[in-house]
Tab-separated table of C-alpha atoms in Angstrom:
chain	number	residue	atom	x	y	z
A	184	MET	CA	118.615	-26.800	35.092
A	185	ARG	CA	115.259	-25.221	35.817
A	186	LEU	CA	114.313	-22.545	38.323
A	187	ASN	CA	111.105	-20.846	39.347
A	188	THR	CA	112.074	-17.167	39.341
A	189	LYS	CA	110.452	-14.195	41.022
A	190	TYR	CA	109.872	-12.072	37.879
A	191	PHE	CA	110.371	-14.379	34.900
A	192	GLY	CA	108.353	-17.469	35.766
A	193	GLU	CA	110.045	-20.813	35.264
A	194	ILE	CA	113.281	-20.608	33.304
A	195	SER	CA	115.980	-23.029	32.283
A	196	TYR	CA	119.653	-22.185	32.577
A	197	GLU	CA	123.109	-23.731	32.176
A	198	ALA	CA	125.782	-24.161	34.851
A	199	GLU	CA	127.964	-21.636	33.040
A	200	ASP	CA	125.260	-18.948	33.453
A	201	VAL	CA	125.622	-19.083	37.242
A	202	LEU	CA	127.585	-16.389	39.098
A	203	GLU	CA	129.453	-17.689	42.151
A	204	PHE	CA	129.476	-15.436	45.199
A	205	PRO	CA	132.050	-17.016	47.561
A	206	ASN	CA	131.059	-14.582	50.348
A	207	GLY	CA	127.343	-14.359	49.495
A	208	LEU	CA	125.854	-10.860	49.887
A	209	PHE	CA	125.813	-8.684	53.026
A	210	GLY	CA	123.063	-10.086	55.221
A	211	PHE	CA	122.706	-13.059	52.846
A	212	GLU	CA	126.036	-14.789	53.370
A	213	SER	CA	124.612	-18.245	52.685
A	214	GLU	CA	123.391	-17.330	49.177
A	215	LYS	CA	126.389	-18.261	47.038
A	216	GLN	CA	124.887	-18.695	43.571
A	217	PHE	CA	122.912	-16.232	41.499
A	218	LEU	CA	121.776	-15.634	37.951
A	219	LEU	CA	121.798	-12.139	36.414
A	220	LEU	CA	118.636	-11.880	34.324
A	221	PRO	CA	118.136	-8.707	32.251
A	222	PHE	CA	114.640	-7.236	32.049
A	223	ALA	CA	113.454	-6.940	28.448
A	224	GLY	CA	113.037	-3.322	27.351
A	225	SER	CA	115.656	-1.882	29.698
A	226	ASP	CA	118.619	-1.835	27.274
A	227	GLY	CA	120.338	-4.266	29.627
A	228	ASN	CA	120.486	-1.602	32.353
A	229	MET	CA	118.015	-3.189	34.739
A	230	LEU	CA	118.443	-6.788	35.797
A	231	CYS	CA	117.326	-9.253	38.390
A	232	LEU	CA	119.959	-10.839	40.629
A	233	GLN	CA	118.120	-14.101	41.176
A	234	SER	CA	119.103	-16.762	43.706
A	235	THR	CA	119.381	-20.224	42.136
A	236	ARG	CA	118.258	-21.988	45.317
A	237	GLN	CA	114.658	-20.746	45.170
A	238	SER	CA	112.596	-17.820	43.875
A	239	THR	CA	113.710	-15.510	46.690
A	240	PRO	CA	115.874	-13.627	47.343
A	241	ALA	CA	115.684	-11.842	44.009
A	242	PHE	CA	117.129	-8.347	43.848
A	243	ILE	CA	116.650	-5.573	41.307
A	244	ALA	CA	120.123	-4.537	40.108
A	245	MET	CA	121.095	-1.726	37.794
A	246	ASN	CA	123.990	-0.748	35.607
A	247	PRO	CA	125.430	2.155	37.656
A	248	PHE	CA	127.055	3.771	34.603
A	249	ALA	CA	123.628	4.284	33.025
A	250	LEU	CA	122.731	6.391	36.076
A	251	LYS	CA	126.090	8.037	36.687
A	252	PRO	CA	128.475	7.873	33.714
A	253	ASP	CA	131.455	8.949	35.834
A	254	TYR	CA	130.906	6.248	38.499
A	255	ALA	CA	134.385	5.037	39.423
A	256	PRO	CA	134.488	2.188	41.939
A	257	VAL	CA	137.926	1.405	43.357
A	258	LEU	CA	138.439	-1.960	45.010
A	259	SER	CA	141.101	-2.929	47.540
A	260	GLY	CA	144.012	-5.190	46.633
A	261	GLU	CA	142.465	-8.004	48.636
A	262	GLU	CA	139.096	-7.629	46.879
A	263	LEU	CA	140.794	-7.673	43.451
A	264	ARG	CA	142.738	-10.771	44.481
A	265	GLN	CA	139.568	-12.565	45.577
A	266	LEU	CA	137.931	-11.725	42.270
A	267	GLY	CA	140.980	-12.742	40.221
A	268	ALA	CA	141.290	-9.300	38.637
A	269	ALA	CA	144.333	-7.079	38.137
A	270	ARG	CA	142.483	-3.744	38.168
A	271	SER	CA	139.101	-2.394	39.297
A	272	GLU	CA	138.458	-1.330	35.687
A	273	ASP	CA	138.572	-4.946	34.514
A	274	LEU	CA	135.380	-5.857	36.385
A	275	CYS	CA	131.664	-5.300	35.722
A	276	TYR	CA	129.517	-3.559	38.307
A	277	TYR	CA	125.864	-3.666	39.311
A	278	VAL	CA	124.156	-1.751	42.072
A	279	MET	CA	121.282	-3.019	44.182
A	280	CYS	CA	118.000	-1.155	44.089
A	281	VAL	CA	115.473	-0.723	46.905
A	282	VAL	CA	112.213	-0.406	44.982
A	283	ARG	CA	109.731	2.078	46.442
A	284	GLU	CA	106.400	3.538	45.473
A	285	PRO	CA	106.420	6.027	43.752
A	286	VAL	CA	109.361	4.614	41.796
A	287	GLY	CA	111.267	7.931	41.835
A	288	GLU	CA	111.801	7.339	45.540
A	289	SER	CA	113.568	4.058	44.853
A	290	THR	CA	117.214	4.094	45.906
A	291	VAL	CA	120.405	2.518	44.638
A	292	ASN	CA	123.401	1.490	46.700
A	293	LEU	CA	126.429	3.021	44.969
A	294	ARG	CA	128.587	2.454	48.043
A	295	CYS	CA	128.240	-1.339	47.961
A	296	PRO	CA	128.286	-2.460	44.327
A	297	VAL	CA	128.324	-6.062	43.197
A	298	ALA	CA	131.624	-6.510	41.333
A	299	VAL	CA	131.708	-9.278	38.728
A	300	ASN	CA	134.599	-10.986	36.971
A	301	PRO	CA	132.756	-12.119	33.832
A	302	ASP	CA	135.552	-14.477	32.739
A	303	LEU	CA	135.624	-16.421	36.008
A	304	ARG	CA	131.844	-16.036	36.635
A	305	ARG	CA	132.805	-14.928	40.139
A	306	ALA	CA	131.285	-11.975	42.006
A	307	MET	CA	131.239	-10.247	45.361
A	308	GLN	CA	129.525	-7.322	46.982
A	309	VAL	CA	132.072	-4.811	48.270
A	310	ILE	CA	131.949	-1.691	50.431
A	311	LEU	CA	133.882	1.055	48.643
A	312	ASP	CA	136.348	2.977	50.776
A	313	THR	CA	135.035	6.450	49.908
A	314	GLU	CA	132.604	9.036	51.234
A	315	GLU	CA	131.658	10.012	47.681
A	316	TYR	CA	128.999	7.327	47.251
A	317	HIS	CA	126.251	6.377	49.676
A	318	MET	CA	124.076	3.368	50.295
A	319	ARG	CA	120.770	5.030	49.416
A	320	HIS	CA	120.930	7.371	46.426
A	321	ARG	CA	117.426	8.303	45.256
A	322	LEU	CA	116.908	7.431	41.617
A	323	ASP	CA	115.477	10.855	40.904
A	324	GLU	CA	118.798	12.445	41.885
A	325	PHE	CA	120.313	11.207	38.609
A	326	SER	CA	119.543	13.429	35.645
A	327	GLY	CA	118.834	11.858	32.283
A	328	GLY	CA	121.754	11.921	29.914
A	329	GLY	CA	121.731	11.484	26.160
A	330	GLY	CA	122.310	7.839	25.277
A	331	ASP	CA	124.828	6.794	22.616
B	202	MET	CA	128.154	7.462	74.081
B	203	LEU	CA	130.983	6.931	76.576
B	204	VAL	CA	134.125	8.743	75.389
B	205	LEU	CA	137.588	7.609	76.480
B	206	SER	CA	141.066	8.326	75.160
B	207	ARG	CA	143.595	5.609	74.480
B	208	LYS	CA	147.091	5.665	73.049
B	209	GLU	CA	148.676	3.008	70.879
B	210	GLY	CA	149.033	-0.202	72.802
B	211	GLU	CA	146.400	0.703	75.412
B	212	SER	CA	143.185	-1.264	75.985
B	213	LEU	CA	139.560	-1.092	77.092
B	214	VAL	CA	137.460	-3.765	78.724
B	215	ILE	CA	133.709	-4.126	78.059
B	216	GLY	CA	131.736	-6.265	80.512
B	217	GLU	CA	133.512	-9.383	81.719
B	218	GLU	CA	134.604	-10.932	78.444
B	219	ILE	CA	135.346	-8.308	75.811
B	220	SER	CA	138.543	-6.337	75.440
B	221	ILE	CA	139.592	-3.845	72.794
B	222	THR	CA	143.221	-2.894	72.134
B	223	ILE	CA	144.468	0.002	70.012
B	224	LEU	CA	147.189	-1.819	68.086
B	225	SER	CA	148.498	1.050	65.992
B	226	VAL	CA	147.556	4.418	64.546
B	227	GLU	CA	148.724	4.979	60.961
B	228	PRO	CA	149.803	8.340	59.536
B	229	GLY	CA	146.694	8.519	57.284
B	230	GLY	CA	144.444	8.270	60.348
B	231	GLN	CA	143.629	4.573	60.089
B	232	VAL	CA	143.451	2.940	63.510
B	233	ASN	CA	144.129	-0.805	63.803
B	234	ILE	CA	142.010	-2.299	66.554
B	235	GLY	CA	142.291	-5.745	68.133
B	236	ILE	CA	139.162	-7.295	69.650
B	237	CYS	CA	139.006	-10.225	72.058
B	238	ALA	CA	135.462	-11.475	72.479
B	239	PRO	CA	133.681	-14.817	72.843
B	240	LYS	CA	132.920	-16.582	69.547
B	241	GLU	CA	129.193	-15.985	69.923
B	242	VAL	CA	129.580	-12.188	70.066
B	243	LEU	CA	129.300	-10.773	66.552
B	244	VAL	CA	131.778	-7.993	65.781
B	245	LEU	CA	131.221	-6.067	62.555
B	246	ARG	CA	132.348	-2.808	61.004
B	247	SER	CA	129.333	-0.507	61.242
B	248	GLU	CA	129.081	-0.116	57.468
B	249	LEU	CA	128.724	-3.880	57.129
B	250	GLN	CA	125.703	-3.897	59.386
B	251	LYS	CA	124.250	-0.961	57.469
B	252	ALA	CA	124.940	-2.692	54.144
B	253	ALA	CA	123.143	-5.829	55.364
B	254	SER	CA	120.152	-3.716	56.381
B	255	VAL	CA	120.014	-1.993	52.970
B	256	ASN	CA	120.202	-5.420	51.266
B	257	GLN	CA	117.290	-6.622	53.435
B	258	ASP	CA	115.235	-3.678	52.155
B	259	ALA	CA	116.300	-4.443	48.598
B	260	ALA	CA	115.212	-8.071	49.017
B	261	SER	CA	111.629	-7.091	49.948
B	262	THR	CA	110.300	-8.075	46.623
B	263	ALA	CA	108.349	-5.441	44.772
B	264	SER	CA	105.333	-6.423	42.673
B	265	ALA	CA	105.892	-7.131	38.976
B	266	THR	CA	103.801	-4.027	38.150
B	267	LEU	CA	105.996	-1.747	40.247
B	268	VAL	CA	109.145	-3.287	38.769
B	269	ASP	CA	107.819	-2.644	35.288
B	270	GLU	CA	107.090	0.988	36.215
B	271	LEU	CA	110.663	1.241	37.437
B	272	ARG	CA	111.987	-0.222	34.200
B	273	SER	CA	110.096	2.254	32.055
B	274	ALA	CA	111.174	5.146	34.315
B	275	MET	CA	114.795	4.071	33.804
B	276	VAL	CA	114.490	3.957	30.024
B	277	HIS	CA	112.610	7.273	29.997
B	278	ARG	CA	115.348	8.829	32.120
B	279	GLN	CA	118.039	7.849	29.656
B	280	THR	CA	116.370	9.135	26.531
B	281	GLU	CA	114.707	12.228	28.013
B	282	ALA	CA	116.263	15.491	26.845
B	283	PRO	CA	117.039	18.028	29.590
B	284	ARG	CA	113.919	19.996	30.463
B	285	GLN	CA	113.726	23.453	28.907
B	286	PRO	CA	112.061	26.315	30.776
B	287	ASP	CA	108.557	27.051	29.535
B	288	HIS	CA	108.908	30.285	27.558
B	289	PHE	CA	105.287	30.460	26.560
B	290	GLY	CA	103.564	32.772	28.983
B	291	LYS	CA	99.880	33.533	29.263
B	292	ASN	CA	98.276	35.741	26.603
B	293	ASP	CA	98.102	39.262	27.886
């Protein structure tokens, strides 16, 4: 299948590349299918969550553990059930980025990560039941850590 | 904000068609609330509305140039060593 993407031009993809979002995203409940496209030169830590219907919406998503190594999202029993996972630790997480100028003022939503079951290619955005993470963490609040 | 007190099992009425009942209060503080409202009235947890608004902001697509700046800031952030204080003062 082919798609005209926001940041990567026209690409081709297979059905098995598609992530199914049974509940869509908050505010975008009708968008049920996305591709996760990594940006070259980001070590896989910055990606585009690209709708398969058309070139928008396309969100910038980040690997939260690259920003905050001790990030520990805990999902509810119902959320785990919907994702077909036994434990929160079994899933992959991405956080949505609001891009601003200058880029240090960009924010990431640690409170509402996108949780992905990579085996089932199923995903949902959740709201974590904790005060520890917020919806708009400035990127420049995360200090650089040494990479592996 | 109008402030009222209700006990478990008691209700409030809003306008002509909306009623709110306190169903139960759990030991951890969680309050279970029942809402009767017409289908066309949207009822959401506040965080859900806030999350939708943050997603709307995230969907405002940034230019490819800005996104590339962001990408290189991310990579720089990961490999940058912690800043050391500048010990080299002026020549006296």
